[in-house]
XYZ file of C-alpha atoms in Angstrom:
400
model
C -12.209 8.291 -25.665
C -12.290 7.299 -29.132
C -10.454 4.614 -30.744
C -8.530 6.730 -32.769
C -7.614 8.872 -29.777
C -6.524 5.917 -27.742
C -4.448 4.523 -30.309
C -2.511 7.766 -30.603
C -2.426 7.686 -26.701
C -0.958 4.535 -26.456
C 1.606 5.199 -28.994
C 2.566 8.539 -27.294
C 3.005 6.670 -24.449
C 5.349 3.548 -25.959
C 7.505 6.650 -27.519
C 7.835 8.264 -24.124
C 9.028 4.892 -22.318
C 10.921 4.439 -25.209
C 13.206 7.914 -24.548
C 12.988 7.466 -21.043
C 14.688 4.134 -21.613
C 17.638 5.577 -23.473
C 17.992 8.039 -21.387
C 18.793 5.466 -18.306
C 21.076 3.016 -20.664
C 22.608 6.294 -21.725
C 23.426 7.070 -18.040
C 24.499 3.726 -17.043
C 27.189 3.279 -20.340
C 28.217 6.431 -19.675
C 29.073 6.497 -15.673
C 31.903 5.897 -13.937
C 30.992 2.549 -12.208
C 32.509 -0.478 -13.414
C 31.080 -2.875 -16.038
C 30.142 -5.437 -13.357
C 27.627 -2.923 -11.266
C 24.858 -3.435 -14.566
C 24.436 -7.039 -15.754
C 25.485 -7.861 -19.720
C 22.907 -6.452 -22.014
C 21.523 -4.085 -19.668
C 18.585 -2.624 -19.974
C 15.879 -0.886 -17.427
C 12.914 -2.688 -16.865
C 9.602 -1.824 -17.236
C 7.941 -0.682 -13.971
C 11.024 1.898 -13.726
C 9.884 3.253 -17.227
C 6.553 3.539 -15.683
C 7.985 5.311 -12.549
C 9.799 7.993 -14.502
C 6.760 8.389 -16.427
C 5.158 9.109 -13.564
C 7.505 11.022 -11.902
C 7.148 13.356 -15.184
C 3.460 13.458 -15.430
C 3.787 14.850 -11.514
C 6.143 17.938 -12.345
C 8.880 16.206 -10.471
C 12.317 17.493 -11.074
C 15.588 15.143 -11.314
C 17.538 18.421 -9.894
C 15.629 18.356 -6.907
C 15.612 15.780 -4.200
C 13.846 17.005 -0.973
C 11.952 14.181 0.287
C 9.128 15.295 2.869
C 10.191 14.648 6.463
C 6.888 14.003 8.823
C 7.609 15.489 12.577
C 8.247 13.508 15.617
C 5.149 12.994 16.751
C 3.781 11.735 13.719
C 6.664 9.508 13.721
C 5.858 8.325 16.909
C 2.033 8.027 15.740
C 2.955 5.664 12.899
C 5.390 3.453 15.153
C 2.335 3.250 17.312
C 0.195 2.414 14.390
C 2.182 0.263 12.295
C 2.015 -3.909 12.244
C 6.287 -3.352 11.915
C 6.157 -2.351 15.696
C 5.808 -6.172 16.768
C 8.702 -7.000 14.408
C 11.123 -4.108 14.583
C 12.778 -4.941 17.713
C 13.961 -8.642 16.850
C 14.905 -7.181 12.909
C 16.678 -4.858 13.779
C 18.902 -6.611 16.219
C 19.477 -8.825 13.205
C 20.383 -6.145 11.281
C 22.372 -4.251 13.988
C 24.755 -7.243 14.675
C 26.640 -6.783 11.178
C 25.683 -2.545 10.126
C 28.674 -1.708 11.072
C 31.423 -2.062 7.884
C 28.665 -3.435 5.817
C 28.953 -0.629 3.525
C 24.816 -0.278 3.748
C 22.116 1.868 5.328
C 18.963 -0.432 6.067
C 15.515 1.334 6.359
C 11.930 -0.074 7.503
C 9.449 2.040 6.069
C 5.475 2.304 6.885
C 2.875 1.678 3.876
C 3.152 5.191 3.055
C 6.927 5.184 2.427
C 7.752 6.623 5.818
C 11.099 5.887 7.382
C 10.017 4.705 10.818
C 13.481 2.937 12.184
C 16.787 2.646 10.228
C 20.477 1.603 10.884
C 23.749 2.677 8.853
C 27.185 1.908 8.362
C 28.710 4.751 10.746
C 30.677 5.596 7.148
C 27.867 6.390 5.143
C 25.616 7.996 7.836
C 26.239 11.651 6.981
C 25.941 11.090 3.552
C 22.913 9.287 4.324
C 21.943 12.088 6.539
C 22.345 14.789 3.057
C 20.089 12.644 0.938
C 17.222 12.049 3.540
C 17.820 8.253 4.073
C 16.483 8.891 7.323
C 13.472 8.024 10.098
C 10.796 10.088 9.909
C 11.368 10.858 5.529
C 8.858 9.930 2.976
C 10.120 8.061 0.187
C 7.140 7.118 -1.857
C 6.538 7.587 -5.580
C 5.176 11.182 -5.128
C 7.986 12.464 -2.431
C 11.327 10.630 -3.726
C 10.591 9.260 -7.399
C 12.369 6.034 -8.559
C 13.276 4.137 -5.615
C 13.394 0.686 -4.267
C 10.861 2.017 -1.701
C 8.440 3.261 -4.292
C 8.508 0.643 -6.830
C 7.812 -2.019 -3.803
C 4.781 -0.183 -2.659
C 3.570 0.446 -6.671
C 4.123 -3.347 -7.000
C 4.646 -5.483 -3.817
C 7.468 -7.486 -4.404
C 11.851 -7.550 -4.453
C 12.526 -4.822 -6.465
C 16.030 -3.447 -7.015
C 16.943 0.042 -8.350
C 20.294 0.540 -10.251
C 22.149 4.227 -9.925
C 21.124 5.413 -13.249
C 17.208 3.988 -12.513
C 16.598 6.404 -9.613
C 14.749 9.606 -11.298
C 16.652 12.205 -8.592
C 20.339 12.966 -10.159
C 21.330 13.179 -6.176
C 20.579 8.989 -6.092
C 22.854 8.672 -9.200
C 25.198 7.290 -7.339
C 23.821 4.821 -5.124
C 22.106 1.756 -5.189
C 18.940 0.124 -3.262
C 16.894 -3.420 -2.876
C 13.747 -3.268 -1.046
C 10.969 -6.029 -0.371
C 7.199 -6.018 0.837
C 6.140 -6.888 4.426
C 2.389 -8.610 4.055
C 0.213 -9.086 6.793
C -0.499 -12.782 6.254
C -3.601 -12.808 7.670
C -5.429 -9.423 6.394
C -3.268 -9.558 3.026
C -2.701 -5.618 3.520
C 1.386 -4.564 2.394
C 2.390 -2.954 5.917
C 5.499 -1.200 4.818
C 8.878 -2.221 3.083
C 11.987 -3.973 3.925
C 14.800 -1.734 2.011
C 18.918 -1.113 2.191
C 21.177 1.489 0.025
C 24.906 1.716 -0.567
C 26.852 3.078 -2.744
C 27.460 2.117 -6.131
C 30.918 1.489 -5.854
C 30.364 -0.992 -3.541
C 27.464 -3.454 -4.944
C 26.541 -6.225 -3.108
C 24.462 -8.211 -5.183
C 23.268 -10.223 -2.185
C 21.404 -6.846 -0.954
C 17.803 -8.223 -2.974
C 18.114 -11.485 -1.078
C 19.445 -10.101 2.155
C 15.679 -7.632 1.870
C 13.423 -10.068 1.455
C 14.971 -12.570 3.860
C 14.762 -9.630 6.563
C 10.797 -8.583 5.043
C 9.325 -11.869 5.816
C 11.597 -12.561 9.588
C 9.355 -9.427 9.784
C 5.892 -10.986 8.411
C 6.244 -13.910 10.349
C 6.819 -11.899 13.701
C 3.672 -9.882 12.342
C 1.729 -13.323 12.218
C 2.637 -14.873 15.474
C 1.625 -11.431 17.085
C -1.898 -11.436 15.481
C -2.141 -15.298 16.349
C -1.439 -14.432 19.858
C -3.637 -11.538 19.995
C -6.641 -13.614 18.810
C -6.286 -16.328 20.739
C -6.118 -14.172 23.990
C -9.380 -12.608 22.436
C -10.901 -16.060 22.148
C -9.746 -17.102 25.553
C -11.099 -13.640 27.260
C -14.149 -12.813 25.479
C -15.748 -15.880 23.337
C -18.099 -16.989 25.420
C -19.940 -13.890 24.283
C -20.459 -15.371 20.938
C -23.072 -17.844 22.618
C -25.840 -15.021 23.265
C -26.253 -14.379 19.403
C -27.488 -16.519 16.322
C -24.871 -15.234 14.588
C -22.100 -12.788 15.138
C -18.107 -12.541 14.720
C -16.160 -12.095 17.819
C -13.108 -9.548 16.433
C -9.745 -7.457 17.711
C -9.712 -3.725 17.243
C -8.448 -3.752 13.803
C -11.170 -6.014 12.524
C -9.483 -9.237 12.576
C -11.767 -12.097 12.975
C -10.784 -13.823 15.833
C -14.233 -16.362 16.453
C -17.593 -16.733 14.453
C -20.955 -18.378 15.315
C -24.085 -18.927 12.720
C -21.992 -17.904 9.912
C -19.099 -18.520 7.526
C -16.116 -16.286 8.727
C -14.001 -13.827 6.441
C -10.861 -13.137 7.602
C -11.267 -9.339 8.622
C -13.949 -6.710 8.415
C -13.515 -2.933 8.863
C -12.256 -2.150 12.228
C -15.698 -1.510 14.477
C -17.277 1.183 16.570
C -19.779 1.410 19.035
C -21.445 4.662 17.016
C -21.419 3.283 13.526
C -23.619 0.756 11.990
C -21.079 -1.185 9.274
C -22.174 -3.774 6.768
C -20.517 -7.394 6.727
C -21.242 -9.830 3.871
C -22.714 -13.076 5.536
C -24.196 -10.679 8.227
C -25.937 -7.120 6.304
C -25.934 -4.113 7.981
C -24.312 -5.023 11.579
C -23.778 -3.007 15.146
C -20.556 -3.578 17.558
C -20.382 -3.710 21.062
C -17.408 -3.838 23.008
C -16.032 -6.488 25.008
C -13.025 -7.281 26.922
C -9.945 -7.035 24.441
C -11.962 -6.402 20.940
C -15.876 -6.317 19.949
C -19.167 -8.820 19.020
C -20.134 -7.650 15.937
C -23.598 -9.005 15.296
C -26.681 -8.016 12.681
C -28.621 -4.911 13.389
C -31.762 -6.871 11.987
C -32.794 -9.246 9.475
C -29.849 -10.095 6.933
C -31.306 -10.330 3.067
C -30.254 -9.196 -0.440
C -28.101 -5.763 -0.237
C -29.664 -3.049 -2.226
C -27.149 0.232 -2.263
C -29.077 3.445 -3.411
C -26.295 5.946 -4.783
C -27.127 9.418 -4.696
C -25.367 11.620 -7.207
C -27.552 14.802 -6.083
C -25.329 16.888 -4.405
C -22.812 15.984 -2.199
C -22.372 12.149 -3.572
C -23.792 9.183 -0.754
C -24.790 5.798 -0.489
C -27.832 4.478 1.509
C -27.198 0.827 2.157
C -30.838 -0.887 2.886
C -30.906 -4.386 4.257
C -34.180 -5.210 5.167
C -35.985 -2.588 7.677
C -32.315 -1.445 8.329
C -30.757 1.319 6.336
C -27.268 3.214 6.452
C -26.296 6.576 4.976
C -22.414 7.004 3.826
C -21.321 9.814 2.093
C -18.702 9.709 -0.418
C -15.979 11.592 -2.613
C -16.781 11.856 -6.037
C -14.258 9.789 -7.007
C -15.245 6.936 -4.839
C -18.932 7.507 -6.578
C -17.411 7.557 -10.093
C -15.574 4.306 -9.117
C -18.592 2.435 -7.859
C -20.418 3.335 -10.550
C -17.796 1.938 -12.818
C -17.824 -1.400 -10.934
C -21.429 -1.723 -11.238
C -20.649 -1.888 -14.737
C -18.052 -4.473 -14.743
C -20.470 -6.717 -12.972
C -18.970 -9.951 -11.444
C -16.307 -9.590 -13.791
C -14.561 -6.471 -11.798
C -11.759 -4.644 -12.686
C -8.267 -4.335 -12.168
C -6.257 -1.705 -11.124
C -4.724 -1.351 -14.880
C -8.319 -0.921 -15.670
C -9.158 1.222 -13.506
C -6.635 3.214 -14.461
C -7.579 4.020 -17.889
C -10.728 4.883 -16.796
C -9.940 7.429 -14.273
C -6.873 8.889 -15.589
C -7.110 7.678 -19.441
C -4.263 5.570 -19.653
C -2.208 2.296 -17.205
C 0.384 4.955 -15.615
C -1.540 5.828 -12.322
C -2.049 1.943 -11.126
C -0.070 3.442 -7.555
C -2.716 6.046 -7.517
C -5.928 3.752 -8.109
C -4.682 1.342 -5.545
C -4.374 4.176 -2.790
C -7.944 5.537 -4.134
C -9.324 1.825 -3.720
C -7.950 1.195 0.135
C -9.400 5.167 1.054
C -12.859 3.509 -0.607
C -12.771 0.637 0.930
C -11.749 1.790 4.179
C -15.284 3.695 3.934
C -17.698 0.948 2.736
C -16.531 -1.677 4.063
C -16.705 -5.484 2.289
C -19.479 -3.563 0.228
C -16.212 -3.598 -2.577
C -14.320 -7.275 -3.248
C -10.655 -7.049 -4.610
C -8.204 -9.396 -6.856
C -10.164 -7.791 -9.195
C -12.073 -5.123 -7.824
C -16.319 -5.794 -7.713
C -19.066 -4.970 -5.673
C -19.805 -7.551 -3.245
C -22.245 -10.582 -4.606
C -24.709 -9.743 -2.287
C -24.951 -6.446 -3.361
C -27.359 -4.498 -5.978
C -26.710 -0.941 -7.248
C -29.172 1.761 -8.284
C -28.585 5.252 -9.291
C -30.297 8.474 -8.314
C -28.984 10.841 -10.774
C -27.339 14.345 -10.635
């Protein structure tokens, strides 16, 4: 793109935020909700400019709000799955002792927006019921627009989301607060904290009353993963003592013990069929123990050299030393790495990333989705905060 193209771009953008901003003040002044439900000088902040944007750039309609609903046993998969599990229990006994005549519906949702438990004020469950504020309904960006679930997981932290914000005319007249659950020790965003209630009945407390709730839940999430690993150690880390060097991890690729090297924090989760690479280690094998794996080199450990092959169906073959791995990629995962080679140490951020792939900033949600599908493929091949290959690593090109 052009300078002059961007430039007209970029202003056709600032226009567009700028009517979807009136549009939302426009709403708000003229609703029925008293004065004190919008604070003085009101006016809708960015990242809910950027939603609607989005939310218009998709097709989405504000007449329409029919979030998807996953079916019970992918409900009960993603219980199973999610970190939340180990904290749902105790959080939602705290929430459960004061639902009732709290005028609010309180929702834990997965990192995809899913609904996987939730508790209401026996008023507003049927009305909750109508509008999907359920278990088992999606309410990410691309299934429910603007809400407090959305614009956590497009940027992880206490977001709130006035009546007139929400995209869908059926959430004009409600309200919602909803904060990120981290995993402190992997730094992954495992789902989102979030409560709703009507707009005549504001609690401004609602923001605080989320994130209080989203990290009881992240420090439940914690102590599990502390107790897990130190079971690990206890059953399985005199295995360590067999290799030079080799991490001693849990099924999800948490590092629980290390010997003959320095430690990350987590790899991609093992198994016994598939060679992996780990910076510190190269190209690495994993064999199972009691409770979680060794994961050890499958030979000599040297300079990474990554041979991507654009011929046909894109790939990478990963040499380190005599040992070599094959993994074959989207071609949108090869466009991105070849965009990081580029960037060099420097990486590049999401915003960047962006603009890149999609030609403008809007689509950050979408790049950071496309990054964890990537990474969950290579490995610690890819670095984040901003986004780089690995040091270790070189990059060559076979060409289409």
């Amino acid at each position: 793109m052009d300078r002059a193209a961007a430039v007209r771009q970029a202003a056709e953008t600032t226009a567009d935020l700028a009517d979807i901003r009136l549009a939302i003040i426009d709403q708000a002044v003229g609703s029925t909700h008293t004065p004190h439900h919008y604070p003085e000088g009101y006016t809708p902040p960015t990242p809910v400019l950027e939603s609607w944007a989005r939310a218009r750039e998709r097709g989405q309609r504000r007449d329409t709000h029919q979030p998807t609903v996953v079916s019970d046993d992918e409900l009960d998969r993603r219980r199973e799955r999610s970190a939340l599990r180990n904290a749902s229990p105790a959080a939602r006994a705290v929430v459960d002792a004061s639902a009732e005549e709290s005028d609010l519906v309180y929702g834990m949702f997965d990192a995809d927006g899913v609904m996987l438990w939730g508790q209401s004020d026996s008023r507003l469950r049927d009305q909750a019921q109508a509008l999907h504020i359920s278990e088992g309904a999606r309410w990410d960006e691309e299934s429910a627009a603007t809400t407090a679930v959305g614009q956590v997981l497009a940027d992880p932290r206490p977001q709130r989301v006035y009546p007139a914000e929400h995209y869908a005319y059926a959430l004009g007249d409600w309200y919602c607060a909803g904060a990120p659950v981290s995993d402190r020790i992997s730094g992954d965003l495992v789902g989102v904290i979030a409560f709703a209630g009507r707009a005549s009945a504001v609690q401004p407390a609602t923001l605080m009353l989320a994130a209080s709730v989203a990290e009881f839940c992240a420090r439940d999430i914690a102590d599990e993963h502390q107790r897990t690993l130190s079971a690990l150690r206890e059953t399985s880390g005199k295995e360590l003592s067999a290799f030079k060097a080799a991490l001693l991890v849990d099924d999800d690729g948490l590092v629980a013990d290390s010997r003959g090297v320095i430690a990350p924090t987590r790899i991609a989760p093992p198994s016994e069929r598939e060679l992996q690479f780990v910076a510190g280690l190269g190209v690495c094998v994993a064999e199972r123990v009691p409770g979680g794996w060794i994961v050890r080199p499958a030979g000599p450990s040297g300079p990474i050299l990554i041979e991507l092959d654009l011929r046909g169906e894109p790939s990478i073959h990963v040499i380190d030393g005599a040992d070599q791995l094959t993994i074959v990629l989207t071609r949108r995962h090869a466009q991105i790495l070849l965009l990081l080679s580029d960037a060099g140490r420097a990486g590049l951020t999401s915003a960047q990333l962006s603009r890149f792939l999609f030609g403008d900033t809007t689509h950050e949600v979408s790049v950071r989705a496309e990054m964890s599908r990537l990474r969950r493929v290579v490995g610690t091949l890819v670095s984040s905060r901003p986004y780089r290959l690995a040091a270790e690593v070189t990059l060559t090109v076979v060409p289409d």
